[in-house]
CSV table of C-alpha atoms and ligand atoms in Angstrom, one decimal:
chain,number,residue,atom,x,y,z
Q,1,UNK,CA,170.2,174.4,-115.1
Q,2,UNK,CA,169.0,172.1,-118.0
Q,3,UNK,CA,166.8,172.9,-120.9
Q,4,UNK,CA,164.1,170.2,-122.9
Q,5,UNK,CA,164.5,170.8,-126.8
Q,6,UNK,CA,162.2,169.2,-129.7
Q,7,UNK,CA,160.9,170.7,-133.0
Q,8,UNK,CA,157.4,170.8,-133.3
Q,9,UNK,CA,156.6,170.1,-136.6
Q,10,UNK,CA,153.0,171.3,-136.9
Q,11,UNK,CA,150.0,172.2,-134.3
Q,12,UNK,CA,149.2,169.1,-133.2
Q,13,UNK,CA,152.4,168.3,-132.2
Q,14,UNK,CA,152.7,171.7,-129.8
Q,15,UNK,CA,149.5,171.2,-128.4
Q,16,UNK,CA,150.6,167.6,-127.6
Q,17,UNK,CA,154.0,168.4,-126.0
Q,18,UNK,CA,151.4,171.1,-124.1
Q,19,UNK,CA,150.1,168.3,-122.4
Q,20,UNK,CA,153.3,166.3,-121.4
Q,21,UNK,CA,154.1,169.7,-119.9
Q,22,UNK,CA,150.6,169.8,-117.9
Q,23,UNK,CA,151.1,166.2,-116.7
Q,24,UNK,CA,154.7,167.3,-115.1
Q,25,UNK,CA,153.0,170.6,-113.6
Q,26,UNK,CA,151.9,171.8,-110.0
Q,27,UNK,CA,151.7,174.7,-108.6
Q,28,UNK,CA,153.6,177.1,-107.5
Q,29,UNK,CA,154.7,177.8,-111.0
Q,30,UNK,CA,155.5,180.7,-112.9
Q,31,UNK,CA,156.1,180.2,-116.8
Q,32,UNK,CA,157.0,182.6,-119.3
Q,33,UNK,CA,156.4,181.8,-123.1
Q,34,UNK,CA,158.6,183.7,-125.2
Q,35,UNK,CA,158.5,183.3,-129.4
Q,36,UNK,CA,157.3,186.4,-132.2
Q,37,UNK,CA,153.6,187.1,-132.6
Q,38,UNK,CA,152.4,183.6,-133.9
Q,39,UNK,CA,154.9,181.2,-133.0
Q,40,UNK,CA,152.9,179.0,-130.5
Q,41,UNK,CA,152.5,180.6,-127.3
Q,42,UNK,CA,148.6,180.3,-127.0
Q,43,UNK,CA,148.4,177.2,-128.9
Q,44,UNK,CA,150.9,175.3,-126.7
Q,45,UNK,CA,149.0,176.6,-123.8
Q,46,UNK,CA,146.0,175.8,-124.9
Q,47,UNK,CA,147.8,172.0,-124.8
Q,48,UNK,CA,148.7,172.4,-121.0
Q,49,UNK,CA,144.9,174.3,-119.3
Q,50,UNK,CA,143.0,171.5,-121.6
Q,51,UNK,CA,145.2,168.8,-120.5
Q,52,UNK,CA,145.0,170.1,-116.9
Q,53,UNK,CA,141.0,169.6,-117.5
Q,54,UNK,CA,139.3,172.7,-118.7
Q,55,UNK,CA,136.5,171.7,-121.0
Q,56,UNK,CA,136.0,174.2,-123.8
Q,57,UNK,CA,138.0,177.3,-125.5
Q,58,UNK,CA,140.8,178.5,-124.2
Q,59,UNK,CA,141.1,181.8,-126.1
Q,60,UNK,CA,144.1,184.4,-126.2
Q,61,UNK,CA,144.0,187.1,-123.4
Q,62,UNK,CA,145.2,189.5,-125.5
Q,63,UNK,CA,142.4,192.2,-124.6
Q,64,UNK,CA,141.9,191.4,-120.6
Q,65,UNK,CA,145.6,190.3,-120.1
Q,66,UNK,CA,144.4,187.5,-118.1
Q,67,UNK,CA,142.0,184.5,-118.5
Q,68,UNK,CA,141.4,183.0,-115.2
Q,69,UNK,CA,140.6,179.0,-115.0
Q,70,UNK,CA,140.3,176.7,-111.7
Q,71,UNK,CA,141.0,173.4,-112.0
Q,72,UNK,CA,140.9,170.8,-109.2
Q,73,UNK,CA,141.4,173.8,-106.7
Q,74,UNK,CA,144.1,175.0,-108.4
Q,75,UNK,CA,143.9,178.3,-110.2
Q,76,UNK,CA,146.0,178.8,-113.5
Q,77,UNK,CA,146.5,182.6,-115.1
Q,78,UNK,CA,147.0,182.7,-118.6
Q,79,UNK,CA,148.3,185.9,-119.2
Q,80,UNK,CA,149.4,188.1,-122.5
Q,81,UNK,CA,151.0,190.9,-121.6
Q,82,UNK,CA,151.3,192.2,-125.5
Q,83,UNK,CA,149.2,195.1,-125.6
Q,84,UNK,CA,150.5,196.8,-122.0
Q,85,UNK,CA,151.1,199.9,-123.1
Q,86,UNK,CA,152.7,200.8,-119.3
Q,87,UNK,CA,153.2,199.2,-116.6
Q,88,UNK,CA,150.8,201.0,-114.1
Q,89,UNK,CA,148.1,199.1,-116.3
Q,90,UNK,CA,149.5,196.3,-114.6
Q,91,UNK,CA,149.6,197.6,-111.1
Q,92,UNK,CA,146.2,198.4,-111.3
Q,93,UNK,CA,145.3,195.2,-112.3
Q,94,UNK,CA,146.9,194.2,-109.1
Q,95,UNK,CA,149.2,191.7,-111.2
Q,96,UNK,CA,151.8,190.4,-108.2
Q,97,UNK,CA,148.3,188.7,-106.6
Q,98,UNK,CA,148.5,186.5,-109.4
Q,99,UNK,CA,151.2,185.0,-108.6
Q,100,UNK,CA,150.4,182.8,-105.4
Q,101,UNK,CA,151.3,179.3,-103.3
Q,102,UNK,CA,148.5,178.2,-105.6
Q,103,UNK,CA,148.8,179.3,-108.7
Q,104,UNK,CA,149.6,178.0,-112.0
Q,105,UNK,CA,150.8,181.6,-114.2
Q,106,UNK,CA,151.6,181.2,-118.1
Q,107,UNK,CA,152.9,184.2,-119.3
Q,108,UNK,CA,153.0,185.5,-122.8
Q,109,UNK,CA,154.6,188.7,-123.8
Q,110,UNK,CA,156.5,188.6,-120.2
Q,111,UNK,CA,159.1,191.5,-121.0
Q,112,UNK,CA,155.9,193.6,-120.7
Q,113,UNK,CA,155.8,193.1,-117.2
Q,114,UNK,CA,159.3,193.5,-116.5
Q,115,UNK,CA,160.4,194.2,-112.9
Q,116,UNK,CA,156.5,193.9,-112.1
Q,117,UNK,CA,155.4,189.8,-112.4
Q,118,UNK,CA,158.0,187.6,-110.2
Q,119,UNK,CA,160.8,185.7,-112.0
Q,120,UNK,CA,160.3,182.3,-114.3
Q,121,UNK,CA,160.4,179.2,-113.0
Q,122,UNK,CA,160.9,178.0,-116.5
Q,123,UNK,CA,161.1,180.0,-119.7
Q,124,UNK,CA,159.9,178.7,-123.0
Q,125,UNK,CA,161.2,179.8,-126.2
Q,126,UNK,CA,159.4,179.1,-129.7
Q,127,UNK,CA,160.9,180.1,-132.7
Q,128,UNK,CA,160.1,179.2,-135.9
Q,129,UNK,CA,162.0,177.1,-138.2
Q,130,UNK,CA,159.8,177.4,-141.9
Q,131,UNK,CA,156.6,175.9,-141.5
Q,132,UNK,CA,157.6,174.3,-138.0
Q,133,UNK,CA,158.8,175.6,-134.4
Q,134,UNK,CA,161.8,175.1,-132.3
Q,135,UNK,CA,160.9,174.8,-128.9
Q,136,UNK,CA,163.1,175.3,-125.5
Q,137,UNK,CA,162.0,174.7,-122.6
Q,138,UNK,CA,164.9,176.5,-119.5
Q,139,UNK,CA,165.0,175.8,-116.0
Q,140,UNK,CA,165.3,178.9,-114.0
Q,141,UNK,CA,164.8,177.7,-110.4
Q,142,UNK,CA,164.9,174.6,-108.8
Q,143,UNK,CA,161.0,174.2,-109.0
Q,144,UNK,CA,161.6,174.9,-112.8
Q,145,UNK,CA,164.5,171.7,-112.7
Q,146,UNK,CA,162.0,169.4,-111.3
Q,147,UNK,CA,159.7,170.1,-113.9
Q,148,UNK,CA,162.1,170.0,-116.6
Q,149,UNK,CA,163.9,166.7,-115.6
Q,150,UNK,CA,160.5,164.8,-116.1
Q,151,UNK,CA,160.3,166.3,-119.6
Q,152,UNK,CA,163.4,164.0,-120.2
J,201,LIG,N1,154.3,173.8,-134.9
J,201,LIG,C1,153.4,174.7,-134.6
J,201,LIG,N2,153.0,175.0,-133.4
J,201,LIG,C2,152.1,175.9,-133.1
J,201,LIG,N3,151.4,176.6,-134.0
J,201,LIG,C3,151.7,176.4,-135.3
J,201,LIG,C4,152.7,175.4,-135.6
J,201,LIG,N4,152.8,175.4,-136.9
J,201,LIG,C5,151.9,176.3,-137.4
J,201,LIG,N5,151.2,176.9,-136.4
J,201,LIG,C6,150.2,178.0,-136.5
J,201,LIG,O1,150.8,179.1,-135.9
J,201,LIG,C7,149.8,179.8,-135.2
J,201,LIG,C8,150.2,180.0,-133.7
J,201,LIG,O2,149.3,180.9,-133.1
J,201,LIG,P1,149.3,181.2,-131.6
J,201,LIG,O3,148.1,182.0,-131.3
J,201,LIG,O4,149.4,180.0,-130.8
J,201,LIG,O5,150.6,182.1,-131.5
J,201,LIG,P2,151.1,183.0,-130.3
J,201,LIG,O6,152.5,182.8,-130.1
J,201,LIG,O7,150.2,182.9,-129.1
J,201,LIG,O8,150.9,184.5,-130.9
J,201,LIG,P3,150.7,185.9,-130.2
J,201,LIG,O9,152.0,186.5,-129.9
J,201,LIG,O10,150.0,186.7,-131.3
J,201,LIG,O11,149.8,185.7,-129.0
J,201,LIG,C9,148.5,179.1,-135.4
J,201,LIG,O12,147.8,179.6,-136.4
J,201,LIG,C10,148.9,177.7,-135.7
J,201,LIG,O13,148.0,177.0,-136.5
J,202,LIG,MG1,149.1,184.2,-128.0
């Protein structure tokens, strides 16, 4: 499986490569966004929904978990899984219907929801590099290949 790399050398620039990633993008689709609190993860998701077409804020989920936008029919989840404390938070939530034929889910935090959301499609690593970010973007299925070849 291949991986996209670029450094992202302010704001502007993740929220831009946020919406190369939306143009490449259908669902079904499961992406996790991995990186340390402030690294990019809402910021380059903000990028992909707005590109997609959502007019207005996108703000971080951080207290509901999930923010829930449709788009053309489609529905996208933009989750942040930071502040589950345990995991039956998340089966009460009813999490795994989330995750559907028709469904875009972004994921932040994912190793909150270990064993509980389905596996990545692709997996997105930020990680800062001084006052920039290194980003990653992995294939982990061959949905996640497609997507990733027409980052190329
Ligand atoms: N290259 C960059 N890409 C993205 N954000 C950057 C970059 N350089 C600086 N920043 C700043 O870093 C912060 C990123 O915040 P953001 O909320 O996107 O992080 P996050 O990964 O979602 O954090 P959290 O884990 O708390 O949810 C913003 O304040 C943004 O202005
Ligand atoms: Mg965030």
């Amino acid at each position: 499986m291949t991986a996209f790399n670029a450094t992202l050398k302010d704001e502007n620039a993740t929220v831009a490569l946020g919406q190369q990633f939306a143009q490449a993008i259908k669902p079904p689709l499961v992406v996790y966004l991995n990186g340390d609190l402030g690294a990019g993860k809402t910021t380059l998701s903000r990028g992909i929904i707005q590109h997609l077409g959502h007019i207005g804020a996108v703000k971080s989920p951080t207290y509901a978990l999930v923010e829930p936008y449709e788009i053309n029919n489609v529905d996208i989840f933009h989750f942040d899984l930071y502040r589950v404390a345990d995991p039956e938070e998340l089966e009460y939530m009813g999490i795994r219907d989330y995750f559907t034929d028709n469904s875009i889910c972004l994921v932040e935090w994912p190793e909150n929801g270990n064993g509980l959301i389905p596996a990545a499609d692709v997996q997105i690593n930020i990680r800062y590099q001084d006052e920039q970010r290194q980003i990653t973007i992995e294939a982990h299925s061959d949905i996640g290949q497609t997507l990733v070849n027409k980052l190329k």
